[in-house]
XYZ file of C-alpha atoms in Angstrom:
222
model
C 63.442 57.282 101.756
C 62.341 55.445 98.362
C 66.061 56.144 97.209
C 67.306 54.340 100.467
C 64.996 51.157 99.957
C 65.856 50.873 96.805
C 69.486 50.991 97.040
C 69.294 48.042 100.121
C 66.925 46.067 97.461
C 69.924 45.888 95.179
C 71.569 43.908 97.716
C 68.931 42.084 98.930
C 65.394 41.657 97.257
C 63.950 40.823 100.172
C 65.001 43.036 102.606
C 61.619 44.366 104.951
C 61.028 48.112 105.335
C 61.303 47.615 108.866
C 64.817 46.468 109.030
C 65.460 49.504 106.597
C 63.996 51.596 109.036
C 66.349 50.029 111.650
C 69.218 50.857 110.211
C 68.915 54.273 109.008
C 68.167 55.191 113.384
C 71.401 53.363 113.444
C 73.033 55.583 111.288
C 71.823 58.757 112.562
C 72.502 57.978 115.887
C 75.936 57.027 114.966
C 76.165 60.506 113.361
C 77.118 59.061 109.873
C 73.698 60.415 108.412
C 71.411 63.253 109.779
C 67.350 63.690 109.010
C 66.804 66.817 107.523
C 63.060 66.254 106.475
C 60.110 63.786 106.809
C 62.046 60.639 105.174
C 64.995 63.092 103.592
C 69.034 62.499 104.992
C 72.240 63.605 103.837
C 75.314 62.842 105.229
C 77.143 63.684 108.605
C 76.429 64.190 112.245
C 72.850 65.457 113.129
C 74.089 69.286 114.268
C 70.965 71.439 116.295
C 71.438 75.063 116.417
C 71.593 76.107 120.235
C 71.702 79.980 120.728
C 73.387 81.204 123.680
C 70.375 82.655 126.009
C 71.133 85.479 127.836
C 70.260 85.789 131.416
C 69.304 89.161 130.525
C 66.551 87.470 127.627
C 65.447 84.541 129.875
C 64.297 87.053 132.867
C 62.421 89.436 130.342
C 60.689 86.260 129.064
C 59.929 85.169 132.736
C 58.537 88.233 133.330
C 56.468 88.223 130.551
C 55.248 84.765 130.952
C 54.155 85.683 134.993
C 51.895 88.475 133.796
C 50.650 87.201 130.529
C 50.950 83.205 131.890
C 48.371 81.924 129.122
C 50.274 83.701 126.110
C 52.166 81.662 123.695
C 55.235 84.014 123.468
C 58.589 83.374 121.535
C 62.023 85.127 121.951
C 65.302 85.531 120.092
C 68.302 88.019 119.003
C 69.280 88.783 116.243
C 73.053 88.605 117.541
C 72.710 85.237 116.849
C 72.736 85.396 113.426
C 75.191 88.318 113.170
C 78.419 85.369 113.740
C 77.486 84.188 109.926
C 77.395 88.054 108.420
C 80.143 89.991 106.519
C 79.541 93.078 108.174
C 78.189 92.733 111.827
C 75.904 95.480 112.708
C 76.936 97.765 115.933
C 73.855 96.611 117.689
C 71.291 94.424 117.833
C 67.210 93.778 118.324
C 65.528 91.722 120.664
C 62.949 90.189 118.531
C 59.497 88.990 120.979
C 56.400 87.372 119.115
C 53.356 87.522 120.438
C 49.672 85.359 119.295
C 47.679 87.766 117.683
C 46.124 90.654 119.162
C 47.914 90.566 121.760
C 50.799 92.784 120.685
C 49.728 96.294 122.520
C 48.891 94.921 125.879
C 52.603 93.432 125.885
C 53.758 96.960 124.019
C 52.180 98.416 127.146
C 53.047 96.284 129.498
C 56.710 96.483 128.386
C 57.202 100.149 127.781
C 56.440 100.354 131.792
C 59.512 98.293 132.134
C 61.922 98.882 129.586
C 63.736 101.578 126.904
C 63.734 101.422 123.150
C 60.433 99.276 122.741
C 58.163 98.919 119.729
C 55.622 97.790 117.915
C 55.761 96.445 114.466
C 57.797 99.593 113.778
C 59.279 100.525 110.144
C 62.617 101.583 108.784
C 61.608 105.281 109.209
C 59.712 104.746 112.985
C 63.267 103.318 114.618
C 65.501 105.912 112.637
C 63.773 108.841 113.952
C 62.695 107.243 117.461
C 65.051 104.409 118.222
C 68.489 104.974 120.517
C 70.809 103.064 118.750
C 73.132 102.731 121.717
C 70.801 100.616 123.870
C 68.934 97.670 123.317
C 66.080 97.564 120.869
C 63.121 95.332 121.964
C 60.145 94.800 118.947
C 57.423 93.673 119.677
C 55.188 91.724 116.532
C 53.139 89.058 115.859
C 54.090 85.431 116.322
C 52.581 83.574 113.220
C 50.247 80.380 114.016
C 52.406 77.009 114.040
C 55.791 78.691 113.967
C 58.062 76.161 114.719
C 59.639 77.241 118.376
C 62.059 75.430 120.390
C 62.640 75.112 124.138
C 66.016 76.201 125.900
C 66.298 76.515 129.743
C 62.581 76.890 129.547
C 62.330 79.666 127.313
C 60.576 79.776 123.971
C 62.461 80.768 121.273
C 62.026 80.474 117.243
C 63.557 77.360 115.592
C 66.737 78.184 112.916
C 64.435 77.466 110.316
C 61.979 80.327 111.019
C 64.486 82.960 111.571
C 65.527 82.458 108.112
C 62.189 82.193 106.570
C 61.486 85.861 108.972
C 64.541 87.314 107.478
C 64.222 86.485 103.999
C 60.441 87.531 104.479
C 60.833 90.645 106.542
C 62.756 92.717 104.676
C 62.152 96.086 106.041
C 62.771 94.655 109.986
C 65.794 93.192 109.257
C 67.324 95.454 106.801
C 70.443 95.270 108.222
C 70.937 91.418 107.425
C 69.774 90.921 103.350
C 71.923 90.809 100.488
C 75.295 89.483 100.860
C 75.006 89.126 104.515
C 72.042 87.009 104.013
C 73.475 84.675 101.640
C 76.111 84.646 104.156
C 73.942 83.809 106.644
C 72.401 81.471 104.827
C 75.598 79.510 103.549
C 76.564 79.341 107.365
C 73.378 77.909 109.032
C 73.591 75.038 106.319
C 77.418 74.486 107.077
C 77.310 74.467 110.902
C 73.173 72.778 111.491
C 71.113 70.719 110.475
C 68.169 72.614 108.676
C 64.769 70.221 108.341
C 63.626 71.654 104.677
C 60.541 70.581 105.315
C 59.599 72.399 108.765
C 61.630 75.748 106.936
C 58.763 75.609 103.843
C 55.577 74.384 106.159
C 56.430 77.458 107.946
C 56.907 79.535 104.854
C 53.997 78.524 103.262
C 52.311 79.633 106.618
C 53.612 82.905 105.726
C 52.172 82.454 102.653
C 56.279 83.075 100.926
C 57.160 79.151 100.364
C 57.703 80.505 96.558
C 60.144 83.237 97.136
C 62.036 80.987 100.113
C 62.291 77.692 98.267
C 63.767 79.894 95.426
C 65.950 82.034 97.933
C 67.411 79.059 99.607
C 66.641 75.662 97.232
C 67.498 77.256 93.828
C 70.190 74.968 93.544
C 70.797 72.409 96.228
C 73.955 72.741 96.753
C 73.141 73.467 100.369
């Protein structure tokens, strides 16, 4: 934002934050420039990432928010990340995050209902117990301030916490590091608009804003 009033104060000394202000909402709403951050805007057309919801994932939410009404719960799959990988995996996981210490009542509550669900399970728990042919429901813990988005009502995680989560949880998502990460990565950049400063508040809620800035901000070329 400094770098912005400075550049108009070349042309005109005198120019007032305010009409700064004024026309930077022009340009983003024009598309020419997008906010990415708190005062922070690069160039082209402000692009939010919008996951296709199944109605399979907005019932099970429903569901889950009739019998557990007052519990902040968040939903996502990881088929939507698996468009930006090298090598997409022959099935996916249907990620839901729970407010703490609430995981086993929705464990419970779930295993009544469905096939294939766990909790906070490792590598070795869904190679021996997991049927790879159906879908995989985990169940963990939704951190405090993760930054959600609404679609058709639903809760779901924003595109900058599912890449904090996967660069973070490495064991759950084992399936999507190395190249495919840096794939994935690379592709979020190219097609959205990531907000670098909601993707490290929420690392650094995690307690990883070290290892993420350096995993996705080593060089800035994205």
């Amino acid at each position: 934002m400094n770098d912005i009033f400075s550049f108009y104060q070349k042309y005109d000394s005198k120019v007032r934050k305010t009409t700064i202000n004024w026309r930077i909402n022009r340009l983003v709403n024009e598309g020419i420039i997008q906010r990415i951050g708190r005062g922070i805007y690069k160039l082209g057309k402000q692009k939010n990432f919008t996951p296709v919801l199944s109605e399979e994932h907005q019932n099970l939410y429903l569901k889950l928010k009739e019998e557990f009404p007052f519990l902040d719960i968040s939903i996502w799959s990881t088929k939507w990340v698996a468009q930006w990988m090298l090598h997409i995996p022959s099935n996916y996981e249907t990620i839901i995050e729970v407010e703490k210490g609430a995981e086993e009542n929705v464990f419970y509550f779930l295993s009544e209902i469905k096939n294939n669900v766990f909790l906070n399970p490792s590598n070795d728990v869904l190679d021996k117990y997991a049927n790879r042919n159906e879908p995989i429901i985990i169940i963990k813990n939704l951190i405090t301030d993760a930054p959600l988005q609404d679609i058709k009502q639903v809760k779901v995680p924003s595109l900058e916490k599912i890449l904090v989560d996967l660069i973070v949880d490495t064991e759950l998502y084992s399936a999507f590091q190395g190249r495919d990460l840096e794939s994935i990565i690379e592709n979020a950049f190219q097609y959205n608009t990531i907000k670098k400063d909601t993707l490290l508040r929420y690392a650094n809620r995690r307690r990883k804003k070290p290892l993420v800035n350096e995993r996705i901000y080593k060089n800035e070329k994205i």
